[in-house]
XYZ file of C-alpha atoms in Angstrom:
200
model
C -138.103 75.964 -40.638
C -139.679 78.924 -38.907
C -143.048 77.144 -38.698
C -141.436 74.547 -36.439
C -141.300 77.142 -33.692
C -145.100 77.227 -33.534
C -145.196 73.432 -33.334
C -142.654 73.477 -30.520
C -144.573 76.244 -28.757
C -147.786 74.235 -28.790
C -145.969 71.171 -27.461
C -144.357 73.226 -24.678
C -147.734 74.770 -23.812
C -149.374 71.356 -23.641
C -146.590 70.043 -21.369
C -146.981 72.964 -18.957
C -150.764 72.476 -18.799
C -150.340 68.745 -18.244
C -148.020 69.462 -15.292
C -150.327 72.107 -13.829
C -153.688 73.011 -15.356
C -153.596 76.607 -14.071
C -149.970 77.244 -15.141
C -150.748 80.092 -17.551
C -153.465 81.594 -15.362
C -150.955 81.908 -12.520
C -148.219 83.200 -14.819
C -150.418 85.850 -16.425
C -151.581 87.261 -13.094
C -148.279 87.640 -11.309
C -144.872 89.149 -12.011
C -142.852 89.503 -8.828
C -139.342 88.329 -9.672
C -136.632 88.722 -7.063
C -133.939 88.788 -9.725
C -132.920 91.045 -12.588
C -130.481 89.302 -14.896
C -128.251 91.402 -17.154
C -126.571 88.941 -19.451
C -125.026 88.470 -22.851
C -127.145 88.158 -25.982
C -125.374 84.879 -26.793
C -128.002 82.250 -27.624
C -126.188 79.666 -25.482
C -126.792 81.618 -22.252
C -130.558 81.777 -21.519
C -130.954 83.195 -18.014
C -133.899 81.238 -16.646
C -132.679 77.930 -18.116
C -129.148 78.006 -16.692
C -130.351 79.353 -13.332
C -133.066 76.688 -13.116
C -135.845 79.278 -12.926
C -139.322 79.285 -14.404
C -140.853 82.058 -16.532
C -141.866 84.887 -14.212
C -139.058 84.266 -11.729
C -136.400 86.424 -13.388
C -136.594 89.770 -15.203
C -134.057 89.809 -18.045
C -132.043 92.298 -20.059
C -129.445 91.067 -22.555
C -126.893 92.780 -24.758
C -123.592 91.939 -26.422
C -121.011 91.176 -23.701
C -123.435 92.138 -20.865
C -122.244 95.733 -20.703
C -123.491 98.661 -18.629
C -123.449 101.821 -20.738
C -124.518 104.969 -18.844
C -126.283 106.242 -21.996
C -128.135 102.985 -22.757
C -131.709 104.101 -22.102
C -133.060 100.616 -22.772
C -130.916 99.025 -20.062
C -131.424 101.931 -17.650
C -135.202 101.721 -18.107
C -135.142 97.987 -17.399
C -133.083 98.548 -14.243
C -135.286 101.380 -13.013
C -138.484 99.402 -13.605
C -137.038 96.283 -11.973
C -135.804 98.132 -8.895
C -138.540 100.704 -8.352
C -141.635 98.933 -9.684
C -140.981 95.198 -9.410
C -138.880 95.493 -6.262
C -136.172 93.036 -7.296
C -133.717 92.211 -4.527
C -130.825 90.972 -6.652
C -129.336 92.248 -9.903
C -127.063 89.678 -11.497
C -124.613 90.773 -14.177
C -123.550 87.528 -15.791
C -120.791 87.122 -18.344
C -119.719 83.867 -19.895
C -116.472 82.229 -20.863
C -115.929 82.030 -24.612
C -117.754 85.335 -25.181
C -117.423 86.515 -28.779
C -117.832 90.139 -27.702
C -114.871 89.900 -25.334
C -112.738 88.287 -28.025
C -113.777 90.851 -30.652
C -113.024 93.776 -28.336
C -109.323 92.896 -28.116
C -108.816 91.203 -31.476
C -107.336 94.290 -33.143
C -109.890 93.901 -35.941
C -112.616 96.385 -36.787
C -116.231 95.231 -36.989
C -118.173 98.488 -37.338
C -120.703 99.858 -34.877
C -120.063 97.065 -32.385
C -116.559 98.486 -31.853
C -118.124 101.479 -30.094
C -120.332 99.228 -27.982
C -117.359 97.119 -26.864
C -115.232 100.083 -25.735
C -115.806 99.345 -22.011
C -114.146 95.949 -22.518
C -111.107 97.606 -24.105
C -111.052 100.094 -21.222
C -110.868 97.207 -18.743
C -108.169 95.543 -20.845
C -106.139 98.777 -20.855
C -106.381 99.153 -17.078
C -105.954 95.538 -16.026
C -103.831 93.845 -18.687
C -100.513 94.721 -20.278
C -101.373 94.113 -23.907
C -104.807 95.095 -25.181
C -104.561 94.384 -28.906
C -101.338 92.455 -29.316
C -103.049 89.431 -30.860
C -101.688 87.058 -28.226
C -104.733 86.613 -25.997
C -105.046 82.988 -24.935
C -108.413 81.504 -23.970
C -107.331 81.745 -20.326
C -106.465 85.436 -20.795
C -109.859 86.071 -22.373
C -111.551 84.298 -19.455
C -109.742 86.598 -17.001
C -110.745 89.624 -19.102
C -114.355 88.397 -19.086
C -114.276 88.182 -15.280
C -112.654 91.631 -14.963
C -115.240 93.113 -17.313
C -118.129 91.693 -15.277
C -116.663 93.166 -12.085
C -116.273 96.535 -13.834
C -119.914 96.445 -14.974
C -121.042 95.783 -11.386
C -119.145 98.906 -10.333
C -120.610 100.937 -13.220
C -124.172 99.926 -12.396
C -123.620 100.720 -8.711
C -122.707 104.296 -9.662
C -125.871 104.943 -11.691
C -128.391 107.423 -10.270
C -131.051 104.686 -10.263
C -129.128 102.467 -7.853
C -127.836 105.369 -5.789
C -131.417 106.637 -5.352
C -132.659 103.156 -4.474
C -130.053 102.752 -1.747
C -130.663 106.260 -0.414
C -134.349 105.324 -0.155
C -133.394 102.239 1.849
C -134.216 99.653 -0.806
C -132.724 96.219 -0.226
C -131.075 95.496 -3.563
C -127.680 93.978 -4.309
C -125.647 93.769 -7.513
C -123.779 90.525 -8.139
C -121.132 89.608 -10.706
C -121.268 86.063 -12.018
C -119.773 84.122 -14.903
C -121.167 81.100 -16.730
C -119.066 78.255 -18.088
C -120.194 77.075 -21.506
C -118.069 73.942 -21.171
C -119.432 72.771 -17.817
C -122.755 74.621 -17.475
C -121.839 76.021 -14.072
C -122.342 79.521 -12.677
C -119.584 81.045 -10.543
C -119.790 83.993 -8.167
C -116.954 86.460 -8.827
C -117.213 87.818 -5.259
C -117.713 91.429 -6.350
C -121.201 91.996 -4.900
C -122.203 95.574 -4.107
C -124.876 96.326 -1.515
C -126.012 99.824 -0.687
C -123.161 101.396 -2.603
C -120.525 99.428 -0.656
C -118.619 96.289 -1.534
C -119.923 93.210 0.219
């Protein structure tokens, strides 16, 4: 029931205060995360939990299939605020194996508005894989497409005016591409980091 969430919230609050009496005082007075996490909306991939971080340690933006759309003002506003106001040092674009958005993008089925959102995944599939909508994508193929999509999103974010301006101003911020394994709980670095507009 929905009321259970309030019960759980009170229990969580009590646990935090028992561990450290000033927990919420400290949290309410400080937001200086070093990380911006751009991840999938999937409920199984909560950024601070899987990265072992506490509230306040990571600034988060999530959308279906962790995509970078140049016209997504919500995402662009989050990135600009994180880079220019919070001074984050690391932007992590994190996909995950078993992503429903990745599977839907190349399924050959039509789902409505989400089809437009998922177009960047199909673009990656067209460029990097022989058969985009042939219905024969194995789980391993989808995992490779997920990785390729994350790397493409790192490149897309690096080309945005916000990041270009940050690097021109000498800001120390890097964009990383990671993937999370639902079956083992592990994060993996896809080795596609961009620093200062250059691969690194």
